[in-house]
Amino acid sequence: QTKFIIMGVTKKWALTLEDEHFQSLPPEEKVYLIDLNMKVKYYSLKELINKNTPIEIIDRIIMEILKVTLPVKEDYPEYKDWFLNKQVKGISLDRDIIFAVYNNEIVGVSSIKGDSIEKKICTLYVKKCFRRNSIGTNLVNLSCMELETDKPLITISSNKLYDYRKI
């Protein structure tokens, strides 16, 4: 079943990507709905490291993931420090970062921790303009597979509960 949608839409009307009005909108007003014929690809940072991906590429991916997920700082002011010093440094041990790529752009991220004490999705974030395309659901499912549980611990800020109601 194909779901074809005009690529550029706003909350008010559908536009083409070339439309001057669409181009002039601030990013938070733009929404991109994905043609399901074009696949979102999912990657594990730990797996890329284990496959000996060049460190320069890994570093670029880490910085892009950080850039994509920086809005998390709104609810977690120490996020950047935690991400770089805890999550990234723990990848060789009990942590991983699963990320979604669409059209060569990182559009969603799940940072996970799985040890003998807890199996947890630490961060789950999908860019606003790519939400409602099952990317978050797919990231949760992949995280559960990686963590080997169907009920991971996940902490959600109370003001974001509505956003995660379908997960």
PDB file of N, CA, C and O in Angstrom, residues 44 46 50 82 85-98 110-122 143 146-148:
ATOM      1  N   SER A  44      22.605   1.399  13.879  1.00  0.00           N
ATOM      2  CA  SER A  44      23.105   1.322  15.246  1.00  0.00           C
ATOM      3  C   SER A  44      24.517   1.892  15.237  1.00  0.00           C
ATOM      4  O   SER A  44      25.374   1.432  14.471  1.00  0.00           O
ATOM      5  N   LYS A  46      26.737   1.612  17.582  1.00  0.00           N
ATOM      6  CA  LYS A  46      27.642   0.569  18.070  1.00  0.00           C
ATOM      7  C   LYS A  46      28.018  -0.388  16.943  1.00  0.00           C
ATOM      8  O   LYS A  46      29.176  -0.773  16.798  1.00  0.00           O
ATOM      9  N   ASN A  50      31.649  -1.193  15.431  1.00  0.00           N
ATOM     10  CA  ASN A  50      32.148  -2.573  15.380  1.00  0.00           C
ATOM     11  C   ASN A  50      32.514  -3.013  13.971  1.00  0.00           C
ATOM     12  O   ASN A  50      33.311  -3.935  13.802  1.00  0.00           O
ATOM     13  N   TRP A  82      25.642  15.137  29.204  1.00  0.00           N
ATOM     14  CA  TRP A  82      25.276  13.734  29.391  1.00  0.00           C
ATOM     15  C   TRP A  82      25.522  12.943  28.112  1.00  0.00           C
ATOM     16  O   TRP A  82      26.108  11.856  28.130  1.00  0.00           O
ATOM     17  N   ASN A  85      29.466  12.733  27.399  1.00  0.00           N
ATOM     18  CA  ASN A  85      30.296  12.116  28.428  1.00  0.00           C
ATOM     19  C   ASN A  85      29.755  10.802  28.989  1.00  0.00           C
ATOM     20  O   ASN A  85      30.504  10.040  29.590  1.00  0.00           O
ATOM     21  N   LYS A  86      28.480  10.547  28.799  1.00  0.00           N
ATOM     22  CA  LYS A  86      27.897   9.318  29.333  1.00  0.00           C
ATOM     23  C   LYS A  86      27.467   8.387  28.191  1.00  0.00           C
ATOM     24  O   LYS A  86      27.919   7.266  28.094  1.00  0.00           O
ATOM     25  N   GLN A  87      26.580   8.892  27.332  1.00  0.00           N
ATOM     26  CA  GLN A  87      26.011   8.048  26.291  1.00  0.00           C
ATOM     27  C   GLN A  87      27.061   7.639  25.259  1.00  0.00           C
ATOM     28  O   GLN A  87      27.245   6.460  24.992  1.00  0.00           O
ATOM     29  N   VAL A  88      27.758   8.591  24.684  1.00  0.00           N
ATOM     30  CA  VAL A  88      28.738   8.273  23.641  1.00  0.00           C
ATOM     31  C   VAL A  88      29.884   7.451  24.219  1.00  0.00           C
ATOM     32  O   VAL A  88      30.292   6.449  23.632  1.00  0.00           O
ATOM     33  N   LYS A  89      30.390   7.855  25.376  1.00  0.00           N
ATOM     34  CA  LYS A  89      31.517   7.117  25.974  1.00  0.00           C
ATOM     35  C   LYS A  89      31.121   5.709  26.403  1.00  0.00           C
ATOM     36  O   LYS A  89      31.970   4.837  26.505  1.00  0.00           O
ATOM     37  N   GLY A  90      29.833   5.466  26.647  1.00  0.00           N
ATOM     38  CA  GLY A  90      29.381   4.146  27.074  1.00  0.00           C
ATOM     39  C   GLY A  90      29.019   3.205  25.944  1.00  0.00           C
ATOM     40  O   GLY A  90      28.603   2.071  26.187  1.00  0.00           O
ATOM     41  N   ILE A  91      29.188   3.650  24.700  1.00  0.00           N
ATOM     42  CA  ILE A  91      28.781   2.814  23.565  1.00  0.00           C
ATOM     43  C   ILE A  91      29.562   1.501  23.523  1.00  0.00           C
ATOM     44  O   ILE A  91      29.005   0.469  23.192  1.00  0.00           O
ATOM     45  N   SER A  92      30.811   1.511  23.890  1.00  0.00           N
ATOM     46  CA  SER A  92      31.580   0.264  23.857  1.00  0.00           C
ATOM     47  C   SER A  92      31.155  -0.690  24.974  1.00  0.00           C
ATOM     48  O   SER A  92      31.490  -1.868  24.941  1.00  0.00           O
ATOM     49  N   LEU A  93      30.404  -0.196  25.942  1.00  0.00           N
ATOM     50  CA  LEU A  93      29.981  -1.027  27.072  1.00  0.00           C
ATOM     51  C   LEU A  93      28.519  -1.419  26.935  1.00  0.00           C
ATOM     52  O   LEU A  93      28.174  -2.354  26.239  1.00  0.00           O
ATOM     53  N   ASP A  94      27.631  -0.661  27.597  1.00  0.00           N
ATOM     54  CA  ASP A  94      26.229  -1.059  27.693  1.00  0.00           C
ATOM     55  C   ASP A  94      25.264  -0.091  27.009  1.00  0.00           C
ATOM     56  O   ASP A  94      24.077  -0.148  27.237  1.00  0.00           O
ATOM     57  N   ARG A  95      25.769   0.784  26.185  1.00  0.00           N
ATOM     58  CA  ARG A  95      24.918   1.793  25.549  1.00  0.00           C
ATOM     59  C   ARG A  95      24.996   1.704  24.029  1.00  0.00           C
ATOM     60  O   ARG A  95      25.945   1.162  23.474  1.00  0.00           O
ATOM     61  N   ASP A  96      23.987   2.265  23.381  1.00  0.00           N
ATOM     62  CA  ASP A  96      23.981   2.344  21.919  1.00  0.00           C
ATOM     63  C   ASP A  96      23.095   3.517  21.520  1.00  0.00           C
ATOM     64  O   ASP A  96      22.314   4.029  22.326  1.00  0.00           O
ATOM     65  N   ILE A  97      23.252   3.940  20.295  1.00  0.00           N
ATOM     66  CA  ILE A  97      22.389   4.977  19.727  1.00  0.00           C
ATOM     67  C   ILE A  97      21.869   4.435  18.404  1.00  0.00           C
ATOM     68  O   ILE A  97      22.648   4.096  17.516  1.00  0.00           O
ATOM     69  N   ILE A  98      20.558   4.325  18.316  1.00  0.00           N
ATOM     70  CA  ILE A  98      19.916   3.893  17.079  1.00  0.00           C
ATOM     71  C   ILE A  98      19.368   5.151  16.426  1.00  0.00           C
ATOM     72  O   ILE A  98      18.718   5.964  17.084  1.00  0.00           O
ATOM     73  N   SER A 110      17.242   7.229  19.043  1.00  0.00           N
ATOM     74  CA  SER A 110      16.929   6.558  20.300  1.00  0.00           C
ATOM     75  C   SER A 110      18.256   6.195  20.971  1.00  0.00           C
ATOM     76  O   SER A 110      19.034   5.415  20.429  1.00  0.00           O
ATOM     77  N   SER A 111      18.522   6.789  22.127  1.00  0.00           N
ATOM     78  CA  SER A 111      19.711   6.456  22.911  1.00  0.00           C
ATOM     79  C   SER A 111      19.281   5.438  23.953  1.00  0.00           C
ATOM     80  O   SER A 111      18.326   5.683  24.699  1.00  0.00           O
ATOM     81  N   ILE A 112      19.983   4.304  23.991  1.00  0.00           N
ATOM     82  CA  ILE A 112      19.559   3.227  24.888  1.00  0.00           C
ATOM     83  C   ILE A 112      20.689   2.797  25.818  1.00  0.00           C
ATOM     84  O   ILE A 112      21.869   2.990  25.526  1.00  0.00           O
ATOM     85  N   LYS A 113      20.269   2.199  26.925  1.00  0.00           N
ATOM     86  CA  LYS A 113      21.191   1.647  27.913  1.00  0.00           C
ATOM     87  C   LYS A 113      20.633   0.299  28.336  1.00  0.00           C
ATOM     88  O   LYS A 113      19.474   0.198  28.736  1.00  0.00           O
ATOM     89  N   GLY A 114      21.448  -0.735  28.218  1.00  0.00           N
ATOM     90  CA  GLY A 114      21.001  -2.058  28.629  1.00  0.00           C
ATOM     91  C   GLY A 114      22.069  -2.751  29.443  1.00  0.00           C
ATOM     92  O   GLY A 114      23.083  -3.172  28.903  1.00  0.00           O
ATOM     93  N   ASP A 115      21.874  -2.813  30.734  1.00  0.00           N
ATOM     94  CA  ASP A 115      22.802  -3.536  31.603  1.00  0.00           C
ATOM     95  C   ASP A 115      22.021  -4.478  32.501  1.00  0.00           C
ATOM     96  O   ASP A 115      20.814  -4.668  32.317  1.00  0.00           O
ATOM     97  N   SER A 116      22.680  -5.060  33.478  1.00  0.00           N
ATOM     98  CA  SER A 116      22.008  -6.033  34.337  1.00  0.00           C
ATOM     99  C   SER A 116      20.988  -5.384  35.271  1.00  0.00           C
ATOM    100  O   SER A 116      20.104  -6.055  35.792  1.00  0.00           O
ATOM    101  N   ILE A 117      21.067  -4.072  35.442  1.00  0.00           N
ATOM    102  CA  ILE A 117      20.155  -3.368  36.344  1.00  0.00           C
ATOM    103  C   ILE A 117      18.917  -2.844  35.617  1.00  0.00           C
ATOM    104  O   ILE A 117      17.799  -2.974  36.102  1.00  0.00           O
ATOM    105  N   GLU A 118      19.121  -2.252  34.455  1.00  0.00           N
ATOM    106  CA  GLU A 118      17.976  -1.693  33.734  1.00  0.00           C
ATOM    107  C   GLU A 118      18.152  -1.764  32.232  1.00  0.00           C
ATOM    108  O   GLU A 118      19.263  -1.771  31.715  1.00  0.00           O
ATOM    109  N   LYS A 119      17.030  -1.801  31.565  1.00  0.00           N
ATOM    110  CA  LYS A 119      16.976  -1.740  30.100  1.00  0.00           C
ATOM    111  C   LYS A 119      16.137  -0.503  29.799  1.00  0.00           C
ATOM    112  O   LYS A 119      14.941  -0.489  30.064  1.00  0.00           O
ATOM    113  N   LYS A 120      16.800   0.507  29.255  1.00  0.00           N
ATOM    114  CA  LYS A 120      16.177   1.827  29.231  1.00  0.00           C
ATOM    115  C   LYS A 120      16.381   2.539  27.896  1.00  0.00           C
ATOM    116  O   LYS A 120      17.455   2.499  27.313  1.00  0.00           O
ATOM    117  N   ILE A 121      15.313   3.207  27.453  1.00  0.00           N
ATOM    118  CA  ILE A 121      15.424   4.171  26.364  1.00  0.00           C
ATOM    119  C   ILE A 121      15.660   5.506  27.049  1.00  0.00           C
ATOM    120  O   ILE A 121      14.773   6.044  27.717  1.00  0.00           O
ATOM    121  N   CYS A 122      16.875   6.005  26.943  1.00  0.00           N
ATOM    122  CA  CYS A 122      17.268   7.232  27.648  1.00  0.00           C
ATOM    123  C   CYS A 122      16.769   8.482  26.933  1.00  0.00           C
ATOM    124  O   CYS A 122      16.375   9.452  27.576  1.00  0.00           O
ATOM    125  N   SER A 143      14.749  -0.435  19.458  1.00  0.00           N
ATOM    126  CA  SER A 143      15.383  -0.319  20.779  1.00  0.00           C
ATOM    127  C   SER A 143      15.007  -1.513  21.654  1.00  0.00           C
ATOM    128  O   SER A 143      15.863  -2.082  22.343  1.00  0.00           O
ATOM    129  N   GLU A 146      16.975  -4.509  20.539  1.00  0.00           N
ATOM    130  CA  GLU A 146      18.370  -4.382  20.979  1.00  0.00           C
ATOM    131  C   GLU A 146      18.491  -4.634  22.486  1.00  0.00           C
ATOM    132  O   GLU A 146      19.431  -5.270  22.950  1.00  0.00           O
ATOM    133  N   LEU A 147      17.534  -4.128  23.247  1.00  0.00           N
ATOM    134  CA  LEU A 147      17.555  -4.286  24.702  1.00  0.00           C
ATOM    135  C   LEU A 147      17.031  -5.657  25.159  1.00  0.00           C
ATOM    136  O   LEU A 147      17.120  -5.990  26.337  1.00  0.00           O
ATOM    137  N   GLU A 148      16.462  -6.398  24.216  1.00  0.00           N
ATOM    138  CA  GLU A 148      15.880  -7.719  24.494  1.00  0.00           C
ATOM    139  C   GLU A 148      14.789  -7.646  25.561  1.00  0.00           C
ATOM    140  O   GLU A 148      14.752  -8.433  26.508  1.00  0.00           O
TER     141      GLU A 148
END
